[in-house]
PDB file of C-alpha atoms in Angstrom:
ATOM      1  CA  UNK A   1      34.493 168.200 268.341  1.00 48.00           C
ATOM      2  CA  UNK A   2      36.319 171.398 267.083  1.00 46.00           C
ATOM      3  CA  UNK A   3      35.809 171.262 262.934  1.00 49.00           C
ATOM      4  CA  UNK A   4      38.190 174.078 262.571  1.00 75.00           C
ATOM      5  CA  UNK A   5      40.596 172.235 260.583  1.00 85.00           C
ATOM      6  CA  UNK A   6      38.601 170.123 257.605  1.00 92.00           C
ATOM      7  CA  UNK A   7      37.834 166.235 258.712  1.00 95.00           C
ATOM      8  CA  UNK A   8      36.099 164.190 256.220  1.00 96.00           C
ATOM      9  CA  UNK A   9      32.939 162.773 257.247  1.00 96.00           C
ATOM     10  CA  UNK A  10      33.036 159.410 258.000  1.00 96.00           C
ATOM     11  CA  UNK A  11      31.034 158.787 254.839  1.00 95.00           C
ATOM     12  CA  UNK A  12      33.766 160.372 252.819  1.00 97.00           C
ATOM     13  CA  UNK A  13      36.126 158.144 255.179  1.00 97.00           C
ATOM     14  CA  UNK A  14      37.981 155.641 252.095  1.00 97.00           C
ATOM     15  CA  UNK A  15      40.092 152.247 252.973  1.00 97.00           C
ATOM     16  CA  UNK A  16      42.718 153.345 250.854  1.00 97.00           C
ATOM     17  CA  UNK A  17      43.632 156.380 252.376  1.00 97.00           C
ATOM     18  CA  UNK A  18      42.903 154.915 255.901  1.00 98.00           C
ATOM     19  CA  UNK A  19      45.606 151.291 254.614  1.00 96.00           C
ATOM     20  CA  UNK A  20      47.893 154.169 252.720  1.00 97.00           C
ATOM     21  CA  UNK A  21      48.192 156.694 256.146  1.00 97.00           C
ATOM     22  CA  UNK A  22      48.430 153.116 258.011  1.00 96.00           C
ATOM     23  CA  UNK A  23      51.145 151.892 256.459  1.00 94.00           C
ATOM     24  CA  UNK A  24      53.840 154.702 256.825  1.00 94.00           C
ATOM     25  CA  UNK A  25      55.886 153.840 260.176  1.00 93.00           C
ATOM     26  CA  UNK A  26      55.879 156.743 261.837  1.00 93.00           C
ATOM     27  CA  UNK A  27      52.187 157.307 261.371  1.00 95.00           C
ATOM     28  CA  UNK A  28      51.706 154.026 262.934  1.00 94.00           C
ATOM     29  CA  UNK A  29      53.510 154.811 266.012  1.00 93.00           C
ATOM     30  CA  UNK A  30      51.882 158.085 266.107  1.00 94.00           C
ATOM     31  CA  UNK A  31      48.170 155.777 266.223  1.00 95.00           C
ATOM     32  CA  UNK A  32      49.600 153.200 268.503  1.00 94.00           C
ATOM     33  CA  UNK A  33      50.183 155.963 270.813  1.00 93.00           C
ATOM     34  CA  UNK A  34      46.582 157.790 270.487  1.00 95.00           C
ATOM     35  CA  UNK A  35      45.127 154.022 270.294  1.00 94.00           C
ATOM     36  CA  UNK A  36      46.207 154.381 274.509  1.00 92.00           C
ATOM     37  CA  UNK A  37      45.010 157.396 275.531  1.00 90.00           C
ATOM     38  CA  UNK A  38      41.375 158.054 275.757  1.00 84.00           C
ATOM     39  CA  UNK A  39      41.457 162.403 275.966  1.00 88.00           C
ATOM     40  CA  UNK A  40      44.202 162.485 273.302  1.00 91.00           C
ATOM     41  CA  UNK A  41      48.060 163.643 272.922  1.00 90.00           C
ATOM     42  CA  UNK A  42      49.579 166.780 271.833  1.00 89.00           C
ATOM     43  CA  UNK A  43      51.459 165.624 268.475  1.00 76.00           C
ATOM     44  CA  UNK A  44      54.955 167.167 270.301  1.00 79.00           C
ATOM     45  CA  UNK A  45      54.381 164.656 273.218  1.00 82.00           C
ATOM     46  CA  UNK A  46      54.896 161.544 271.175  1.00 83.00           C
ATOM     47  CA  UNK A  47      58.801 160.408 270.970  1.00 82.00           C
ATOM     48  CA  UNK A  48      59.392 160.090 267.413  1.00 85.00           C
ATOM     49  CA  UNK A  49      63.033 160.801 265.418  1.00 83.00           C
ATOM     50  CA  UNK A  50      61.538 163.435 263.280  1.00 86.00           C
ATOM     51  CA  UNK A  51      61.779 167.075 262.648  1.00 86.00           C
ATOM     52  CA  UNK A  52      58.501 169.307 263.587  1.00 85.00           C
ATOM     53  CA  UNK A  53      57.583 169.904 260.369  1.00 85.00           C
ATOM     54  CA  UNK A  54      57.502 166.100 259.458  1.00 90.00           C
ATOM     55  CA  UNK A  55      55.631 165.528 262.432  1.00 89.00           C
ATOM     56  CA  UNK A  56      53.124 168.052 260.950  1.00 89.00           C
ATOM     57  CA  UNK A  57      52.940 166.525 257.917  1.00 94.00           C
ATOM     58  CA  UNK A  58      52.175 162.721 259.609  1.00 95.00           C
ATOM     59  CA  UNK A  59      49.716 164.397 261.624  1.00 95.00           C
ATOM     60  CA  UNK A  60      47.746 165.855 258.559  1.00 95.00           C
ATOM     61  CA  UNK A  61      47.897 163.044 256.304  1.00 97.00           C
ATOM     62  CA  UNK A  62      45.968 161.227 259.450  1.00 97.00           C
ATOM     63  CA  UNK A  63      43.373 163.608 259.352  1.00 97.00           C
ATOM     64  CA  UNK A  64      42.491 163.814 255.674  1.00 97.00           C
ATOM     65  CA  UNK A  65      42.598 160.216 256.155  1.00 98.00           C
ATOM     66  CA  UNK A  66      39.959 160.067 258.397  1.00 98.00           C
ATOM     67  CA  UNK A  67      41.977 157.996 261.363  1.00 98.00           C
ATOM     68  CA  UNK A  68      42.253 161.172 263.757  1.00 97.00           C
ATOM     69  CA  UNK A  69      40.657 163.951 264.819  1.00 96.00           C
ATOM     70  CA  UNK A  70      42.547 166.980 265.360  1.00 94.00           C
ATOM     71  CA  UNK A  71      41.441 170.300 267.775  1.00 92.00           C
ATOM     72  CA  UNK A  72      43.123 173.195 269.090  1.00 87.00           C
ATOM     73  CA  UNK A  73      43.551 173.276 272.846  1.00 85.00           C
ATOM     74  CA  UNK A  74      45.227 176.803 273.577  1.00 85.00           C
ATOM     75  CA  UNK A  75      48.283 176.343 271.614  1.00 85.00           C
ATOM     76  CA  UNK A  76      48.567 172.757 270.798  1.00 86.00           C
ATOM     77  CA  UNK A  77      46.715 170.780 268.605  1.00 90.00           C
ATOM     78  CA  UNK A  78      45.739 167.538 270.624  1.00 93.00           C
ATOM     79  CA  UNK A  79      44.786 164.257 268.412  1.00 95.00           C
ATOM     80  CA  UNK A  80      42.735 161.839 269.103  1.00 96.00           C
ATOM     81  CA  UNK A  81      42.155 158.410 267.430  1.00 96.00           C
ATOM     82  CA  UNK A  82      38.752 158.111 265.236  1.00 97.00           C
ATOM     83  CA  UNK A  83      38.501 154.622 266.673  1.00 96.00           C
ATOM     84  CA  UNK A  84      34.665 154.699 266.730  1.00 96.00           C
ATOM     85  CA  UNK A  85      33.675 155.772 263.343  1.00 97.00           C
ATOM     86  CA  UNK A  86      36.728 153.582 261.937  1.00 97.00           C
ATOM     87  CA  UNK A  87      35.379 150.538 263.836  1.00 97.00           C
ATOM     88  CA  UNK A  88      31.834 151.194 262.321  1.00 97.00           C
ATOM     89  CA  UNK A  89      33.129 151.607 258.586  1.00 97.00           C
ATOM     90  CA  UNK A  90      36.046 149.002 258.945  1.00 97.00           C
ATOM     91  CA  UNK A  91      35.082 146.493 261.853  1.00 97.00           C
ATOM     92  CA  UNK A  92      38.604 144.453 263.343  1.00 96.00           C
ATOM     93  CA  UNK A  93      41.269 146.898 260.934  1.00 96.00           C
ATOM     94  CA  UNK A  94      42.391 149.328 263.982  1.00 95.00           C
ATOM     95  CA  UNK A  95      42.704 146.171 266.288  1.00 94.00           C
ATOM     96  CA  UNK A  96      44.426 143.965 263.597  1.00 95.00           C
ATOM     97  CA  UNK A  97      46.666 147.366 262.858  1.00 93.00           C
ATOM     98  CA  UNK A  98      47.544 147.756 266.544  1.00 91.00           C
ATOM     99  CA  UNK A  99      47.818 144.072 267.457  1.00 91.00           C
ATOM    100  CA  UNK A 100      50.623 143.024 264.936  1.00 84.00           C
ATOM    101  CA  UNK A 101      54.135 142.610 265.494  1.00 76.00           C
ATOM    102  CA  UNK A 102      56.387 145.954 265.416  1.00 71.00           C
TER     103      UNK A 102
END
């Protein structure tokens, strides 16, 4: 994985910061979208109502969080979900996130 921008280890991983990026909306739809793809999404591919600097901002609360990893790919930054070190620290919270009602 490309470590250029700073990802905490998933020891430094905390449940509130994972529950507090969790619980914003349009972070949510951002992780219900990278929950479905398996190589990851360019943050500008998602549909979401917001400007490109909020998207930014979504995107790097994720990562500080410790719910996404983020790596450059020529000139976009693709995400992908953490699922596996999430699922180790905090078995059944991405599925019970991703399962409830919209």
């Amino acid at each position: 994985m490309d470590h250029a921008l700073p990802h905490p280890e998933p020891d430094e991983i905390r449940i509130e910061a994972v529950l507090q990026a969790l619980a914003d909306p349009v972070r949510l739809t951002i992780v219900r979208a990278l929950a479905e793809s398996e190589t990851g999404i360019a943050c500008g591919c998602i549909e979401l109502p917001i400007s490109k600097s909020t998207r930014t901002h979504h995107i790097r609360t994720l990562r500080e969080a410790g719910v996404v990893w983020v790596r450059a790919e020529g000139t976009s930054r693709i995400s992908t979900l953490r699922r596996e070190d999430l699922d180790k620290l905090y078995p059944g919270l991405l599925d019970g996130v991703l399962s409830a009602r919209r």
